[in-house]
Amino acid sequence: MKPRLFVTRESFSDVLDRLSRYYELEVWDRYKEPSYDVLLAKARGSDALFTLLTDRIDCNLITSSPRLRIVAQMAVGYDNIDVRCATERGVYVTNTPGVLTEATAEHTWALILALARRVVEADYFVRWGEWRRLGTAWHPTMLLGVELQGKTLGVVGAGRIGSRVAEIAKAFGMRVIYYDVVRNKALEERVGAGYVDLERLLEESDIVTLHTPLTPETKHMINEERLRRMKRTALLINTARGAVVDTGALVKALREGWIAGAALDVFEEEPLNPNHPLTAFKNIILTPHIASATYDARRKMAELTVENLIAFYEGRIPPTLVNQEVVKVRPPGFQ
Ligand code: GLV
């Protein structure tokens, strides 16, 4: 009998089809994610799960699924999974690092450029007739933005994505400083990035971009006190996780002009309510958690998730295993 695998959303059927040689597949085919209760019921009867970041894999779900051996997540972030609990129960957790680095870094730059040069605002300006209403084709002070050359980019979290964002900054002639809990000497050598503490980064940067995972330590790391440290002309970019920023404090910062603008791809509340106070500001750009949404990256994410599931089935350690210590609790495979 093949092990049972519940796939929590449809994606690339040709990629998923590879799994049917190994697993008895059930694919959730609705656009919206299964509710927690449905997920709980499906997990109870499953040996393996193919999950997304919208699926809550908490300790209750893990402990009520006695057959469950692997949770293969199609995302680099895995803050939706209780990894400690999974490890204790001998459940393997995998993610998809690397394959979405470029897409996420490129989206970060799309947001930086769009915010610095007011691209979204300018589009509305044309579309809604403001340009026509003002009646002049070109004015010396119309829609002025900020130039990147010579400015300072502060990268918070210098892992794969943060490092790639830092590298691209060199092409714009920016000075790069970074903060992380561990120093990244390779980044310092490659990009000439300066290692500083978070407080100094916030004080010196013209653009602050966030690339940390969401953990208890990084939750609300960008809080009121830290937003107040930023320059009044600074821009804040978040393509990491919404809860790294205290949203209430950010709303206050924008309302009171402590910073000049923000571009956010991630939110504490997703999907964001269109009536949320954040949507009222002109100097903010909002995208719906799509930083990794390129055809290339999403296919590779699905493929890597499949690779992890096949490796586990074959009794091999999955290539991108999150909880390495689980190997001591249980060997890989379904025996
Ligand atoms: C997306 O947010 C991811 O973690 O892959």
mmCIF file of C-alpha atoms and ligand atoms in Angstrom:
data_model
loop_
_atom_site.group_PDB
_atom_site.id
_atom_site.type_symbol
_atom_site.label_atom_id
_atom_site.label_comp_id
_atom_site.label_asym_id
_atom_site.label_seq_id
_atom_site.Cartn_x
_atom_site.Cartn_y
_atom_site.Cartn_z
ATOM 1 C CA MET A 1 0.000 0.000 0.000
ATOM 2 C CA LYS A 2 1.263 3.425 -0.929
ATOM 3 C CA PRO A 3 1.531 6.063 1.818
ATOM 4 C CA ARG A 4 -1.263 8.636 1.747
ATOM 5 C CA LEU A 5 -0.342 12.216 0.867
ATOM 6 C CA PHE A 6 -2.677 15.180 1.262
ATOM 7 C CA VAL A 7 -1.752 18.136 -0.985
ATOM 8 C CA THR A 8 -3.379 21.273 0.406
ATOM 9 C CA ARG A 9 -3.683 23.127 -2.935
ATOM 10 C CA GLU A 10 -3.462 22.494 -6.651
ATOM 11 C CA SER A 11 -0.469 23.977 -8.441
ATOM 12 C CA PHE A 12 1.432 22.439 -11.354
ATOM 13 C CA SER A 13 -0.251 19.149 -12.149
ATOM 14 C CA ASP A 14 2.644 17.808 -14.243
ATOM 15 C CA VAL A 15 4.981 18.339 -11.282
ATOM 16 C CA LEU A 16 2.558 16.825 -8.766
ATOM 17 C CA ASP A 17 1.937 13.845 -11.089
ATOM 18 C CA ARG A 18 5.474 12.634 -10.393
ATOM 19 C CA LEU A 19 4.336 11.865 -6.866
ATOM 20 C CA SER A 20 1.666 9.358 -7.858
ATOM 21 C CA ARG A 21 4.297 6.650 -8.440
ATOM 22 C CA TYR A 22 5.078 6.805 -4.739
ATOM 23 C CA TYR A 23 2.027 8.178 -2.957
ATOM 24 C CA GLU A 24 -1.739 7.827 -2.894
ATOM 25 C CA LEU A 25 -2.538 11.481 -3.604
ATOM 26 C CA GLU A 26 -5.447 13.592 -2.524
ATOM 27 C CA VAL A 27 -5.342 17.175 -3.826
ATOM 28 C CA TRP A 28 -7.475 19.970 -2.354
ATOM 29 C CA ASP A 29 -8.793 21.566 -5.528
ATOM 30 C CA ARG A 30 -10.457 24.742 -4.217
ATOM 31 C CA TYR A 31 -8.780 28.125 -4.559
ATOM 32 C CA LYS A 32 -9.193 28.885 -0.864
ATOM 33 C CA GLU A 33 -7.191 26.832 1.633
ATOM 34 C CA PRO A 34 -8.863 24.042 3.619
ATOM 35 C CA SER A 35 -10.154 25.234 6.998
ATOM 36 C CA TYR A 36 -8.228 24.157 10.068
ATOM 37 C CA ASP A 37 -10.882 21.519 10.845
ATOM 38 C CA VAL A 38 -10.673 20.050 7.361
ATOM 39 C CA LEU A 39 -6.880 20.064 7.558
ATOM 40 C CA LEU A 40 -7.033 18.314 10.906
ATOM 41 C CA ALA A 41 -9.336 15.618 9.517
ATOM 42 C CA LYS A 42 -7.197 15.122 6.390
ATOM 43 C CA ALA A 43 -3.947 15.039 8.376
ATOM 44 C CA ARG A 44 -5.360 12.332 10.680
ATOM 45 C CA GLY A 45 -5.577 9.933 7.772
ATOM 46 C CA SER A 46 -2.342 10.981 6.057
ATOM 47 C CA ASP A 47 1.245 9.766 6.130
ATOM 48 C CA ALA A 48 2.504 12.919 4.454
ATOM 49 C CA LEU A 49 1.373 16.502 3.858
ATOM 50 C CA PHE A 50 2.277 18.887 1.028
ATOM 51 C CA THR A 51 1.569 22.279 2.628
ATOM 52 C CA LEU A 52 1.558 26.012 1.963
ATOM 53 C CA LEU A 53 2.264 28.847 4.376
ATOM 54 C CA THR A 54 -1.481 29.370 4.861
ATOM 55 C CA ASP A 55 -1.891 25.927 6.486
ATOM 56 C CA ARG A 56 -1.654 25.947 10.271
ATOM 57 C CA ILE A 57 0.368 22.885 11.245
ATOM 58 C CA ASP A 58 0.338 23.258 15.005
ATOM 59 C CA CYS A 59 1.146 20.795 17.767
ATOM 60 C CA ASN A 60 -2.485 19.790 18.134
ATOM 61 C CA LEU A 61 -2.596 18.759 14.470
ATOM 62 C CA ILE A 62 0.742 16.958 14.654
ATOM 63 C CA THR A 63 -0.101 15.011 17.808
ATOM 64 C CA SER A 64 -3.546 14.061 16.497
ATOM 65 C CA SER A 65 -2.060 12.594 13.302
ATOM 66 C CA PRO A 66 -0.368 9.373 14.427
ATOM 67 C CA ARG A 67 0.543 8.271 10.867
ATOM 68 C CA LEU A 68 2.080 11.579 9.859
ATOM 69 C CA ARG A 69 5.801 11.321 9.002
ATOM 70 C CA ILE A 70 6.573 14.330 6.830
ATOM 71 C CA VAL A 71 5.297 17.857 6.265
ATOM 72 C CA ALA A 72 6.728 19.119 2.973
ATOM 73 C CA GLN A 73 6.137 22.840 2.681
ATOM 74 C CA MET A 74 6.174 24.707 -0.620
ATOM 75 C CA ALA A 75 7.658 27.936 0.802
ATOM 76 C CA VAL A 76 10.930 29.058 2.285
ATOM 77 C CA GLY A 77 9.235 30.352 5.452
ATOM 78 C CA TYR A 78 7.716 27.826 7.831
ATOM 79 C CA ASP A 79 6.431 29.919 10.734
ATOM 80 C CA ASN A 80 3.046 28.214 10.219
ATOM 81 C CA ILE A 81 4.549 24.909 11.370
ATOM 82 C CA ASP A 82 5.380 23.973 14.949
ATOM 83 C CA VAL A 83 8.799 22.558 14.075
ATOM 84 C CA ARG A 84 9.799 21.767 17.658
ATOM 85 C CA CYS A 85 6.679 19.676 18.147
ATOM 86 C CA ALA A 86 7.217 17.954 14.781
ATOM 87 C CA THR A 87 10.802 17.057 15.714
ATOM 88 C CA GLU A 88 9.732 15.602 19.061
ATOM 89 C CA ARG A 89 7.181 13.413 17.289
ATOM 90 C CA GLY A 90 9.664 12.314 14.621
ATOM 91 C CA VAL A 91 7.905 14.258 11.856
ATOM 92 C CA TYR A 92 10.188 15.568 9.086
ATOM 93 C CA VAL A 93 9.682 19.184 7.992
ATOM 94 C CA THR A 94 11.040 20.452 4.679
ATOM 95 C CA ASN A 95 10.922 23.845 2.938
ATOM 96 C CA THR A 96 12.052 25.332 -0.391
ATOM 97 C CA PRO A 97 15.027 27.657 0.149
ATOM 98 C CA GLY A 98 17.149 28.943 -2.725
ATOM 99 C CA VAL A 99 14.723 28.531 -5.595
ATOM 100 C CA LEU A 100 12.796 31.717 -4.818
ATOM 101 C CA THR A 101 15.733 33.937 -3.889
ATOM 102 C CA GLU A 102 15.904 35.691 -7.241
ATOM 103 C CA ALA A 103 12.148 36.205 -7.560
ATOM 104 C CA THR A 104 11.865 37.632 -4.053
ATOM 105 C CA ALA A 105 14.897 39.888 -4.445
ATOM 106 C CA GLU A 106 13.546 41.148 -7.770
ATOM 107 C CA HIS A 107 10.152 41.908 -6.252
ATOM 108 C CA THR A 108 11.876 43.748 -3.421
ATOM 109 C CA TRP A 109 13.583 45.910 -6.021
ATOM 110 C CA ALA A 110 10.324 46.379 -7.907
ATOM 111 C CA LEU A 111 8.877 47.778 -4.667
ATOM 112 C CA ILE A 112 11.923 49.938 -3.890
ATOM 113 C CA LEU A 113 11.925 51.510 -7.345
ATOM 114 C CA ALA A 114 8.157 51.907 -7.472
ATOM 115 C CA LEU A 115 8.117 53.604 -4.083
ATOM 116 C CA ALA A 116 11.163 55.799 -4.663
ATOM 117 C CA ARG A 117 9.828 56.983 -8.046
ATOM 118 C CA ARG A 118 6.135 56.995 -7.054
ATOM 119 C CA VAL A 119 5.215 54.703 -9.946
ATOM 120 C CA VAL A 120 1.841 53.570 -8.583
ATOM 121 C CA GLU A 121 0.853 57.113 -7.614
ATOM 122 C CA ALA A 122 1.905 58.343 -11.061
ATOM 123 C CA ASP A 123 -0.170 55.660 -12.744
ATOM 124 C CA TYR A 124 -3.261 56.791 -10.798
ATOM 125 C CA PHE A 125 -2.387 60.387 -11.650
ATOM 126 C CA VAL A 126 -2.641 59.615 -15.349
ATOM 127 C CA ARG A 127 -5.512 57.116 -15.180
ATOM 128 C CA TRP A 128 -7.781 59.186 -12.934
ATOM 129 C CA GLY A 129 -7.319 62.341 -14.983
ATOM 130 C CA GLU A 130 -5.243 64.418 -12.553
ATOM 131 C CA TRP A 131 -2.580 65.050 -15.196
ATOM 132 C CA ARG A 132 -5.175 66.217 -17.691
ATOM 133 C CA ARG A 133 -6.946 68.292 -15.033
ATOM 134 C CA LEU A 134 -3.745 70.184 -14.174
ATOM 135 C CA GLY A 135 -3.459 70.904 -17.870
ATOM 136 C CA THR A 136 0.309 70.887 -18.328
ATOM 137 C CA ALA A 137 2.401 68.179 -19.953
ATOM 138 C CA TRP A 138 5.492 68.742 -17.823
ATOM 139 C CA HIS A 139 6.171 70.653 -14.653
ATOM 140 C CA PRO A 140 9.535 70.908 -12.869
ATOM 141 C CA THR A 141 8.094 69.760 -9.538
ATOM 142 C CA MET A 142 5.510 67.233 -10.673
ATOM 143 C CA LEU A 143 5.668 63.870 -8.810
ATOM 144 C CA LEU A 144 9.231 64.190 -7.577
ATOM 145 C CA GLY A 145 10.828 61.083 -6.186
ATOM 146 C CA VAL A 146 14.170 60.162 -4.677
ATOM 147 C CA GLU A 147 17.290 58.970 -6.430
ATOM 148 C CA LEU A 148 19.008 55.813 -5.236
ATOM 149 C CA GLN A 149 22.598 56.552 -6.199
ATOM 150 C CA GLY A 150 24.711 57.460 -3.192
ATOM 151 C CA LYS A 151 21.947 56.586 -0.740
ATOM 152 C CA THR A 152 22.208 53.968 2.005
ATOM 153 C CA LEU A 153 20.353 50.678 1.865
ATOM 154 C CA GLY A 154 19.902 48.930 5.221
ATOM 155 C CA VAL A 155 19.335 45.196 4.887
ATOM 156 C CA VAL A 156 17.845 43.514 7.956
ATOM 157 C CA GLY A 157 18.524 39.772 7.688
ATOM 158 C CA ALA A 158 21.448 38.837 5.471
ATOM 159 C CA GLY A 159 20.485 35.337 4.403
ATOM 160 C CA ARG A 160 20.029 34.337 0.780
ATOM 161 C CA ILE A 161 17.372 36.893 -0.116
ATOM 162 C CA GLY A 162 18.799 39.791 1.877
ATOM 163 C CA SER A 163 22.242 39.144 0.366
ATOM 164 C CA ARG A 164 20.880 39.123 -3.164
ATOM 165 C CA VAL A 165 19.005 42.382 -2.534
ATOM 166 C CA ALA A 166 22.283 43.854 -1.227
ATOM 167 C CA GLU A 167 24.192 42.708 -4.315
ATOM 168 C CA ILE A 168 21.714 44.371 -6.665
ATOM 169 C CA ALA A 169 22.065 47.623 -4.710
ATOM 170 C CA LYS A 170 25.616 47.944 -5.979
ATOM 171 C CA ALA A 171 24.295 48.352 -9.534
ATOM 172 C CA PHE A 172 22.457 51.474 -8.317
ATOM 173 C CA GLY A 173 25.582 52.875 -6.688
ATOM 174 C CA MET A 174 24.181 52.537 -3.181
ATOM 175 C CA ARG A 175 26.080 52.137 0.055
ATOM 176 C CA VAL A 176 24.939 48.952 1.820
ATOM 177 C CA ILE A 177 24.825 48.270 5.532
ATOM 178 C CA TYR A 178 23.292 45.197 7.114
ATOM 179 C CA TYR A 179 22.222 43.690 10.395
ATOM 180 C CA ASP A 180 21.779 40.032 11.261
ATOM 181 C CA VAL A 181 22.287 37.910 14.348
ATOM 182 C CA VAL A 182 25.271 36.346 12.603
ATOM 183 C CA ARG A 183 27.841 38.208 10.555
ATOM 184 C CA ASN A 184 27.961 37.442 6.844
ATOM 185 C CA LYS A 185 31.632 37.879 5.925
ATOM 186 C CA ALA A 186 31.047 36.708 2.349
ATOM 187 C CA LEU A 187 28.540 39.520 1.863
ATOM 188 C CA GLU A 188 30.947 42.042 3.337
ATOM 189 C CA GLU A 189 33.655 40.951 0.896
ATOM 190 C CA ARG A 190 31.426 40.641 -2.166
ATOM 191 C CA VAL A 191 29.368 43.783 -1.762
ATOM 192 C CA GLY A 192 31.412 45.834 0.674
ATOM 193 C CA ALA A 193 28.427 45.826 3.010
ATOM 194 C CA GLY A 194 29.066 47.174 6.499
ATOM 195 C CA TYR A 195 27.895 45.225 9.547
ATOM 196 C CA VAL A 196 26.085 47.448 12.051
ATOM 197 C CA ASP A 197 23.642 46.954 14.900
ATOM 198 C CA LEU A 198 19.942 47.359 14.203
ATOM 199 C CA GLU A 199 19.680 50.750 15.883
ATOM 200 C CA ARG A 200 22.453 52.228 13.785
ATOM 201 C CA LEU A 201 21.044 50.651 10.628
ATOM 202 C CA LEU A 202 17.693 52.313 11.246
ATOM 203 C CA GLU A 203 19.287 55.678 11.950
ATOM 204 C CA GLU A 204 21.543 55.690 8.880
ATOM 205 C CA SER A 205 19.473 54.055 6.142
ATOM 206 C CA ASP A 206 17.517 55.842 3.439
ATOM 207 C CA ILE A 207 15.815 52.572 2.613
ATOM 208 C CA VAL A 208 15.320 49.765 5.141
ATOM 209 C CA THR A 209 14.463 46.352 3.701
ATOM 210 C CA LEU A 210 13.424 43.366 5.837
ATOM 211 C CA HIS A 211 14.502 39.788 5.112
ATOM 212 C CA THR A 212 14.327 37.903 8.399
ATOM 213 C CA PRO A 213 12.238 34.814 9.064
ATOM 214 C CA LEU A 214 9.373 35.270 11.518
ATOM 215 C CA THR A 215 10.382 33.855 14.908
ATOM 216 C CA PRO A 216 9.508 34.845 18.480
ATOM 217 C CA GLU A 217 12.655 37.050 18.371
ATOM 218 C CA THR A 218 11.745 38.883 15.155
ATOM 219 C CA LYS A 219 8.032 39.345 15.890
ATOM 220 C CA HIS A 220 7.357 43.117 15.994
ATOM 221 C CA MET A 221 11.093 43.742 15.717
ATOM 222 C CA ILE A 222 10.187 46.943 13.860
ATOM 223 C CA ASN A 223 8.169 48.550 16.619
ATOM 224 C CA GLU A 224 7.281 52.108 17.551
ATOM 225 C CA GLU A 225 10.617 52.874 19.177
ATOM 226 C CA ARG A 226 12.543 51.596 16.144
ATOM 227 C CA LEU A 227 10.335 53.346 13.599
ATOM 228 C CA ARG A 228 11.010 56.577 15.483
ATOM 229 C CA ARG A 229 14.729 56.006 14.987
ATOM 230 C CA MET A 230 14.406 56.010 11.207
ATOM 231 C CA LYS A 231 15.017 59.116 9.108
ATOM 232 C CA ARG A 232 11.924 61.151 8.270
ATOM 233 C CA THR A 233 12.870 60.679 4.616
ATOM 234 C CA ALA A 234 13.354 56.911 4.899
ATOM 235 C CA LEU A 235 11.362 54.182 3.139
ATOM 236 C CA LEU A 236 10.523 50.819 4.697
ATOM 237 C CA ILE A 237 10.192 47.678 2.556
ATOM 238 C CA ASN A 238 8.824 44.370 3.861
ATOM 239 C CA THR A 239 8.850 41.217 1.742
ATOM 240 C CA ALA A 240 9.579 38.928 4.738
ATOM 241 C CA ARG A 241 6.614 38.354 7.051
ATOM 242 C CA GLY A 242 3.986 40.868 8.126
ATOM 243 C CA ALA A 243 4.432 40.326 11.836
ATOM 244 C CA VAL A 244 8.085 41.411 11.731
ATOM 245 C CA VAL A 245 6.575 44.915 11.755
ATOM 246 C CA ASP A 246 4.145 46.159 14.394
ATOM 247 C CA THR A 247 1.392 47.274 12.007
ATOM 248 C CA GLY A 248 -0.252 49.619 14.506
ATOM 249 C CA ALA A 249 3.063 51.404 15.001
ATOM 250 C CA LEU A 250 3.625 51.615 11.233
ATOM 251 C CA VAL A 251 0.222 53.222 10.712
ATOM 252 C CA LYS A 252 1.126 55.761 13.378
ATOM 253 C CA ALA A 253 4.525 56.363 11.770
ATOM 254 C CA LEU A 254 2.945 57.052 8.377
ATOM 255 C CA ARG A 255 0.172 59.172 9.835
ATOM 256 C CA GLU A 256 2.599 61.311 11.824
ATOM 257 C CA GLY A 257 5.334 61.414 9.184
ATOM 258 C CA TRP A 258 8.101 59.650 11.132
ATOM 259 C CA ILE A 259 9.065 57.972 7.839
ATOM 260 C CA ALA A 260 8.402 58.930 4.220
ATOM 261 C CA GLY A 261 6.755 55.764 2.926
ATOM 262 C CA ALA A 262 6.486 51.994 2.919
ATOM 263 C CA ALA A 263 6.070 49.135 0.476
ATOM 264 C CA LEU A 264 4.640 45.931 1.859
ATOM 265 C CA ASP A 265 4.120 42.528 0.326
ATOM 266 C CA VAL A 266 3.257 40.830 3.621
ATOM 267 C CA PHE A 267 0.847 41.684 6.415
ATOM 268 C CA GLU A 268 -0.131 40.616 9.898
ATOM 269 C CA GLU A 269 -3.602 40.078 8.491
ATOM 270 C CA GLU A 270 -3.727 38.255 5.125
ATOM 271 C CA PRO A 271 -5.737 38.766 2.985
ATOM 272 C CA LEU A 272 -5.671 42.431 4.047
ATOM 273 C CA ASN A 273 -9.034 44.104 4.571
ATOM 274 C CA PRO A 274 -9.326 46.789 1.849
ATOM 275 C CA ASN A 275 -10.608 49.128 4.572
ATOM 276 C CA HIS A 276 -7.474 48.655 6.667
ATOM 277 C CA PRO A 277 -5.884 52.000 7.683
ATOM 278 C CA LEU A 278 -2.774 51.064 5.649
ATOM 279 C CA THR A 279 -4.751 51.399 2.422
ATOM 280 C CA ALA A 280 -5.490 55.072 3.109
ATOM 281 C CA PHE A 281 -1.934 56.339 2.553
ATOM 282 C CA LYS A 282 -0.665 57.625 -0.781
ATOM 283 C CA ASN A 283 2.958 56.990 0.159
ATOM 284 C CA ILE A 284 2.540 53.249 0.519
ATOM 285 C CA ILE A 285 2.547 50.407 -1.989
ATOM 286 C CA LEU A 286 0.761 47.165 -1.173
ATOM 287 C CA THR A 287 1.116 43.829 -2.980
ATOM 288 C CA PRO A 288 -0.646 40.588 -1.963
ATOM 289 C CA HIS A 289 2.226 38.337 -0.757
ATOM 290 C CA ILE A 290 3.519 37.722 -4.293
ATOM 291 C CA ALA A 291 7.266 38.234 -3.946
ATOM 292 C CA SER A 292 8.001 34.676 -5.091
ATOM 293 C CA ALA A 293 5.239 34.690 -7.705
ATOM 294 C CA THR A 294 7.122 34.096 -10.945
ATOM 295 C CA TYR A 295 6.430 31.100 -13.170
ATOM 296 C CA ASP A 296 10.056 30.037 -12.714
ATOM 297 C CA ALA A 297 10.173 30.261 -8.929
ATOM 298 C CA ARG A 298 6.783 28.731 -8.219
ATOM 299 C CA ARG A 299 7.498 25.755 -10.478
ATOM 300 C CA LYS A 300 10.869 25.220 -8.835
ATOM 301 C CA MET A 301 9.237 25.468 -5.399
ATOM 302 C CA ALA A 302 6.758 22.746 -6.350
ATOM 303 C CA GLU A 303 9.567 20.623 -7.841
ATOM 304 C CA LEU A 304 11.720 20.921 -4.718
ATOM 305 C CA THR A 305 8.762 19.968 -2.526
ATOM 306 C CA VAL A 306 8.257 16.896 -4.716
ATOM 307 C CA GLU A 307 12.003 16.063 -4.491
ATOM 308 C CA ASN A 308 11.780 16.213 -0.702
ATOM 309 C CA LEU A 309 8.782 13.874 -0.645
ATOM 310 C CA ILE A 310 10.395 11.376 -3.031
ATOM 311 C CA ALA A 311 13.688 11.383 -1.105
ATOM 312 C CA PHE A 312 11.811 10.708 2.127
ATOM 313 C CA TYR A 313 9.821 7.909 0.496
ATOM 314 C CA GLU A 314 13.077 6.306 -0.667
ATOM 315 C CA GLY A 315 14.517 6.447 2.842
ATOM 316 C CA ARG A 316 16.906 9.298 2.036
ATOM 317 C CA ILE A 317 17.302 12.521 4.008
ATOM 318 C CA PRO A 318 15.268 15.137 2.098
ATOM 319 C CA PRO A 319 17.518 17.712 0.377
ATOM 320 C CA THR A 320 16.096 20.713 2.229
ATOM 321 C CA LEU A 321 15.218 19.303 5.604
ATOM 322 C CA VAL A 322 14.447 22.000 8.180
ATOM 323 C CA ASN A 323 14.676 19.937 11.382
ATOM 324 C CA GLN A 324 17.966 18.056 10.981
ATOM 325 C CA GLU A 325 17.679 16.700 14.562
ATOM 326 C CA VAL A 326 14.630 14.644 13.593
ATOM 327 C CA VAL A 327 16.965 12.093 11.998
ATOM 328 C CA LYS A 328 17.959 11.020 15.531
ATOM 329 C CA VAL A 329 14.331 10.508 16.467
ATOM 330 C CA ARG A 330 13.340 8.442 13.412
ATOM 331 C CA PRO A 331 15.103 7.464 10.186
ATOM 332 C CA PRO A 332 13.582 8.795 6.955
ATOM 333 C CA GLY A 333 11.004 6.624 5.202
ATOM 334 C CA PHE A 334 7.692 4.947 5.991
ATOM 335 C CA GLN A 335 8.938 1.613 7.397
HETATM 336 C C1 GLV B 1 6.833 32.954 0.927
HETATM 337 O O1 GLV B 1 6.486 33.852 1.638
HETATM 338 C C2 GLV B 1 7.689 31.899 1.340
HETATM 339 O O2 GLV B 1 8.000 31.799 2.534
HETATM 340 O O3 GLV B 1 8.094 31.089 0.494
#
